[in-house]
Amino acid sequence: MRIESLFTPGEITESTVKGTTVAVIDVLRAGTTAAYAMSGGCERIIPVATVEAATNLAASLDKTVTLLGGEREGKRIDGFDLGNSPLEYTSDVVKKKTIILATTNGTRTISMGQGAKEILIASFVNMRTVVDYVAGLDEELLTVVCAGQDDRFALEDAVCAGMLIARLSRDNDVDLNDGAQAARLLYRQNEEAIPSLLKNCEHGRYLESLGFGKDLDVCGRVDSLRVLPIVKDGRINKAKRPRRK
Ligand code: MLT
């Protein structure tokens, strides 16, 4: 399998995603939040790029089973039911609910990946499940896209991409582009220090300043959830078994 890693969504072109399997990474926090919501039993997540798209869509859905979630500048959007902290997405809140999720970088990146065969949402918390799923696929190309921060490089996403690539390259024959090699190097440099990396990266420090320090601990719990949010036809559902090799 060839693995190509992009450090920002701005690097996405039609040919990098069209018809391929894509893994989107937004560790802080949309990817982790999606994993928590799925683990809490939500029915589906509908990722949208803008607040306007979220509110328009909510107006057309059954209010009793729909929640609006997301953030701008890390904070809950006015009038929304939930922000973007994974700790808010507990089973008693999200079970059987449809969640419309609008986040600055994470859901925007997912929207940019439309055209992919399927989009896996990868984060530290569900890494083992993502690796098992990808290893069972019969695909020639995996494109790993980091959501980054405002179209710029984000260290935590690059290191998480590197963890995915390092684990896949342990037991599989892989061909890596330079981005994937760089991500793997960054991961190897930081693999023993994920919690402190999350506290020290720019977005981690920003979230801490908003009072979301606990989210950083949650987002760094490697392999803590056995769930894989997967996007097909614009909806995020739980992945079923992979198409086996
Ligand atoms: C994003 O999509 O930009 C993030 O998940 C922001 C955050 O809530 O920390």
Short mmCIF file of C-alpha atoms and ligand atoms in Angstrom, two decimals:
data_model
loop_
_atom_site.label_atom_id
_atom_site.label_comp_id
_atom_site.label_asym_id
_atom_site.label_seq_id
_atom_site.Cartn_x
_atom_site.Cartn_y
_atom_site.Cartn_z
CA MET A 1 0.00 0.00 0.00
CA ARG A 2 1.16 3.52 -0.76
CA ILE A 3 0.52 6.04 2.01
CA GLU A 4 0.52 9.74 1.26
CA SER A 5 0.30 12.23 4.10
CA LEU A 6 -0.83 15.83 3.71
CA PHE A 7 -0.12 18.21 6.59
CA THR A 8 -2.87 20.68 5.71
CA PRO A 9 -6.23 20.39 3.94
CA GLY A 10 -5.02 23.02 1.46
CA GLU A 11 -2.89 20.26 -0.11
CA ILE A 12 -5.99 18.28 -1.07
CA THR A 13 -6.53 18.06 -4.80
CA GLU A 14 -9.12 16.04 -6.66
CA SER A 15 -6.55 13.39 -7.53
CA THR A 16 -5.35 12.97 -3.92
CA VAL A 17 -8.79 11.98 -2.66
CA LYS A 18 -10.99 10.95 -5.59
CA GLY A 19 -12.05 7.33 -5.22
CA THR A 20 -9.45 6.67 -2.51
CA THR A 21 -9.60 5.82 1.17
CA VAL A 22 -8.78 8.90 3.20
CA ALA A 23 -7.99 9.19 6.91
CA VAL A 24 -8.72 12.64 8.35
CA ILE A 25 -6.97 13.59 11.58
CA ASP A 26 -8.05 16.36 13.94
CA VAL A 27 -6.81 15.30 17.36
CA LEU A 28 -7.80 18.58 19.09
CA ARG A 29 -10.64 18.03 19.05
CA ALA A 30 -13.15 17.20 16.31
CA GLY A 31 -11.81 13.72 15.52
CA THR A 32 -11.71 12.75 19.18
CA THR A 33 -15.17 14.21 19.74
CA ALA A 34 -16.56 12.17 16.82
CA ALA A 35 -15.10 9.01 18.36
CA TYR A 36 -16.66 9.85 21.75
CA ALA A 37 -20.05 10.62 20.19
CA MET A 38 -20.04 7.31 18.28
CA SER A 39 -18.94 5.49 21.38
CA GLY A 40 -21.79 7.15 23.29
CA GLY A 41 -24.25 5.62 20.83
CA CYS A 42 -25.22 8.53 18.61
CA GLU A 43 -27.13 7.52 15.50
CA ARG A 44 -25.00 9.51 13.07
CA ILE A 45 -22.99 12.70 12.77
CA ILE A 46 -23.51 15.06 9.88
CA PRO A 47 -20.31 17.09 9.44
CA VAL A 48 -20.74 20.54 7.93
CA ALA A 49 -18.27 23.27 7.09
CA THR A 50 -20.17 26.35 8.25
CA VAL A 51 -22.45 27.48 11.06
CA GLU A 52 -25.02 28.56 8.49
CA ALA A 53 -25.06 25.11 6.89
CA ALA A 54 -25.55 23.59 10.36
CA THR A 55 -28.50 25.78 11.31
CA ASN A 56 -30.17 25.40 7.90
CA LEU A 57 -29.88 21.65 8.09
CA ALA A 58 -31.15 21.56 11.69
CA ALA A 59 -34.26 23.47 10.61
CA SER A 60 -35.15 20.63 8.22
CA LEU A 61 -34.68 17.79 10.74
CA ASP A 62 -36.72 16.45 13.65
CA LYS A 63 -35.70 18.59 16.63
CA THR A 64 -36.45 15.87 19.17
CA VAL A 65 -33.63 13.67 17.84
CA THR A 66 -31.20 16.25 16.53
CA LEU A 67 -28.40 18.06 18.35
CA LEU A 68 -26.29 20.92 17.06
CA GLY A 69 -22.65 20.71 18.09
CA GLY A 70 -19.47 22.55 17.26
CA GLU A 71 -17.20 25.47 17.93
CA ARG A 72 -15.75 28.66 16.71
CA GLU A 73 -12.44 29.69 18.29
CA GLY A 74 -12.81 26.61 20.48
CA LYS A 75 -16.01 27.86 22.11
CA ARG A 76 -19.56 26.59 21.77
CA ILE A 77 -21.47 28.41 19.04
CA ASP A 78 -24.35 30.58 20.25
CA GLY A 79 -27.63 28.67 20.14
CA PHE A 80 -25.94 25.28 19.74
CA ASP A 81 -26.68 22.40 22.14
CA LEU A 82 -23.08 21.26 22.47
CA GLY A 83 -19.58 22.60 22.00
CA ASN A 84 -16.66 20.51 20.78
CA SER A 85 -15.43 18.95 23.99
CA PRO A 86 -15.42 15.13 23.79
CA LEU A 87 -16.50 15.09 27.45
CA GLU A 88 -19.86 16.63 26.53
CA TYR A 89 -20.74 13.77 24.17
CA THR A 90 -21.77 11.26 26.81
CA SER A 91 -24.21 8.45 26.20
CA ASP A 92 -27.03 10.11 28.17
CA VAL A 93 -26.76 13.14 25.90
CA VAL A 94 -26.09 11.64 22.45
CA LYS A 95 -27.62 8.16 22.44
CA LYS A 96 -29.75 7.62 19.29
CA LYS A 97 -29.32 11.28 18.33
CA THR A 98 -28.28 12.78 15.01
CA ILE A 99 -25.56 15.34 15.63
CA ILE A 100 -24.89 18.12 13.19
CA LEU A 101 -21.26 19.04 13.82
CA ALA A 102 -19.60 22.25 12.65
CA THR A 103 -15.98 22.79 13.66
CA THR A 104 -13.40 25.20 12.33
CA ASN A 105 -10.89 22.77 10.84
CA GLY A 106 -12.08 19.20 11.45
CA THR A 107 -15.48 19.10 9.79
CA ARG A 108 -14.33 21.56 7.14
CA THR A 109 -11.53 19.14 6.19
CA ILE A 110 -14.00 16.27 6.05
CA SER A 111 -16.18 18.32 3.71
CA MET A 112 -13.16 18.95 1.49
CA GLY A 113 -12.56 15.21 1.26
CA GLN A 114 -15.90 14.52 -0.44
CA GLY A 115 -15.21 12.45 -3.52
CA ALA A 116 -13.16 9.97 -1.51
CA LYS A 117 -14.39 6.38 -1.47
CA GLU A 118 -14.60 6.58 2.29
CA ILE A 119 -13.17 8.85 4.97
CA LEU A 120 -11.97 7.36 8.24
CA ILE A 121 -11.81 9.64 11.25
CA ALA A 122 -8.58 8.81 13.06
CA SER A 123 -7.32 10.10 16.38
CA PHE A 124 -5.15 8.82 19.20
CA VAL A 125 -8.15 7.41 21.09
CA ASN A 126 -9.24 5.04 18.30
CA MET A 127 -5.87 4.39 16.65
CA ARG A 128 -5.89 0.61 17.10
CA THR A 129 -9.30 0.32 15.46
CA VAL A 130 -8.24 2.49 12.52
CA VAL A 131 -5.06 0.47 11.98
CA ASP A 132 -6.95 -2.85 12.10
CA TYR A 133 -9.51 -1.52 9.64
CA VAL A 134 -6.95 -0.19 7.15
CA ALA A 135 -4.83 -3.33 7.40
CA GLY A 136 -7.90 -5.34 6.36
CA LEU A 137 -8.58 -3.24 3.28
CA ASP A 138 -7.67 -4.17 -0.22
CA GLU A 139 -6.54 -0.69 -1.21
CA GLU A 140 -3.49 0.52 -3.08
CA LEU A 141 -3.53 4.05 -1.66
CA LEU A 142 -4.31 5.59 1.71
CA THR A 143 -4.29 9.39 1.90
CA VAL A 144 -3.84 10.76 5.42
CA VAL A 145 -5.02 14.36 5.75
CA CYS A 146 -4.22 16.44 8.82
CA ALA A 147 -6.87 19.08 9.55
CA GLY A 148 -4.20 21.42 10.92
CA GLN A 149 -5.06 24.85 12.22
CA ASP A 150 -6.47 27.47 9.89
CA ASP A 151 -4.74 25.84 6.92
CA ARG A 152 -1.45 25.69 8.77
CA PHE A 153 0.59 22.84 10.18
CA ALA A 154 -0.51 21.45 13.56
CA LEU A 155 2.04 19.31 15.41
CA GLU A 156 -0.49 17.09 17.21
CA ASP A 157 -2.15 16.05 13.94
CA ALA A 158 1.17 15.35 12.25
CA VAL A 159 2.33 13.17 15.16
CA CYS A 160 -0.98 11.28 15.14
CA ALA A 161 -0.64 10.76 11.37
CA GLY A 162 2.86 9.47 12.10
CA MET A 163 1.51 6.98 14.64
CA LEU A 164 -0.93 5.62 12.05
CA ILE A 165 1.83 5.33 9.45
CA ALA A 166 4.33 3.78 11.90
CA ARG A 167 1.85 1.13 12.99
CA LEU A 168 0.77 0.34 9.43
CA SER A 169 4.36 0.08 8.27
CA ARG A 170 5.25 -2.35 11.06
CA ASP A 171 3.36 -5.30 9.55
CA ASN A 172 2.62 -4.21 6.00
CA ASP A 173 4.60 -3.47 2.91
CA VAL A 174 4.24 0.29 2.48
CA ASP A 175 5.55 2.94 0.15
CA LEU A 176 5.57 6.37 1.79
CA ASN A 177 5.57 9.83 0.26
CA ASP A 178 7.85 12.42 1.88
CA GLY A 179 4.98 13.76 4.01
CA ALA A 180 4.31 10.28 5.39
CA GLN A 181 8.01 9.73 6.11
CA ALA A 182 8.21 13.09 7.90
CA ALA A 183 5.09 12.33 9.97
CA ARG A 184 6.56 8.99 11.02
CA LEU A 185 9.82 10.66 12.07
CA LEU A 186 7.88 13.20 14.15
CA TYR A 187 5.93 10.42 15.80
CA ARG A 188 9.08 8.45 16.63
CA GLN A 189 10.51 11.56 18.24
CA ASN A 190 7.40 12.01 20.41
CA GLU A 191 5.91 8.55 20.91
CA GLU A 192 6.70 8.40 24.64
CA ALA A 193 5.38 11.90 25.29
CA ILE A 194 1.94 12.25 23.69
CA PRO A 195 0.24 13.84 26.77
CA SER A 196 2.93 16.52 27.13
CA LEU A 197 2.94 17.13 23.37
CA LEU A 198 -0.79 17.88 23.57
CA LYS A 199 -0.23 20.28 26.45
CA ASN A 200 2.62 22.10 24.71
CA CYS A 201 1.40 22.38 21.12
CA GLU A 202 -0.14 25.71 20.15
CA HIS A 203 -3.75 24.61 20.02
CA GLY A 204 -3.36 22.63 23.26
CA ARG A 205 -2.12 25.75 25.05
CA TYR A 206 -5.00 27.72 23.60
CA LEU A 207 -7.57 25.15 24.77
CA GLU A 208 -5.98 25.11 28.22
CA SER A 209 -6.34 28.89 28.37
CA LEU A 210 -10.08 28.48 27.67
CA GLY A 211 -10.41 26.02 30.56
CA PHE A 212 -10.41 22.85 28.43
CA GLY A 213 -7.34 21.30 30.04
CA LYS A 214 -9.22 18.04 30.73
CA ASP A 215 -9.88 17.64 27.02
CA LEU A 216 -6.15 17.40 26.43
CA ASP A 217 -5.91 14.37 28.74
CA VAL A 218 -8.88 12.74 27.02
CA CYS A 219 -7.54 13.38 23.51
CA GLY A 220 -4.21 11.77 24.48
CA ARG A 221 -5.64 8.44 25.69
CA VAL A 222 -4.16 6.24 23.00
CA ASP A 223 -6.28 3.20 22.00
CA SER A 224 -8.91 3.91 24.64
CA LEU A 225 -11.96 3.54 22.34
CA ARG A 226 -12.86 0.67 20.03
CA VAL A 227 -14.81 2.69 17.50
CA LEU A 228 -14.24 3.98 13.99
CA PRO A 229 -16.27 6.90 12.70
CA ILE A 230 -16.43 6.61 8.94
CA VAL A 231 -17.86 9.08 6.41
CA LYS A 232 -19.92 7.87 3.50
CA ASP A 233 -22.25 10.04 1.47
CA GLY A 234 -21.69 12.99 3.80
CA ARG A 235 -22.72 11.12 6.96
CA ILE A 236 -20.52 9.76 9.73
CA ASN A 237 -21.51 6.34 11.00
CA LYS A 238 -19.74 3.59 12.87
CA ALA A 239 -17.61 1.45 10.56
CA LYS A 240 -18.67 -2.11 10.09
CA ARG A 241 -16.12 -4.82 9.41
CA PRO A 242 -13.59 -3.88 6.73
CA ARG A 243 -13.70 -5.37 3.29
CA ARG A 244 -11.17 -8.14 3.92
CA LYS A 245 -8.14 -8.66 1.70
C1 MLT B 1 -11.42 22.29 14.84
O1 MLT B 1 -12.14 21.61 14.09
O2 MLT B 1 -10.82 23.30 14.46
C2 MLT B 1 -11.18 21.88 16.28
O3 MLT B 1 -11.71 20.67 16.56
C3 MLT B 1 -11.19 23.02 17.23
C4 MLT B 1 -11.43 22.70 18.68
O4 MLT B 1 -12.58 22.61 19.10
O5 MLT B 1 -10.51 22.54 19.45
#
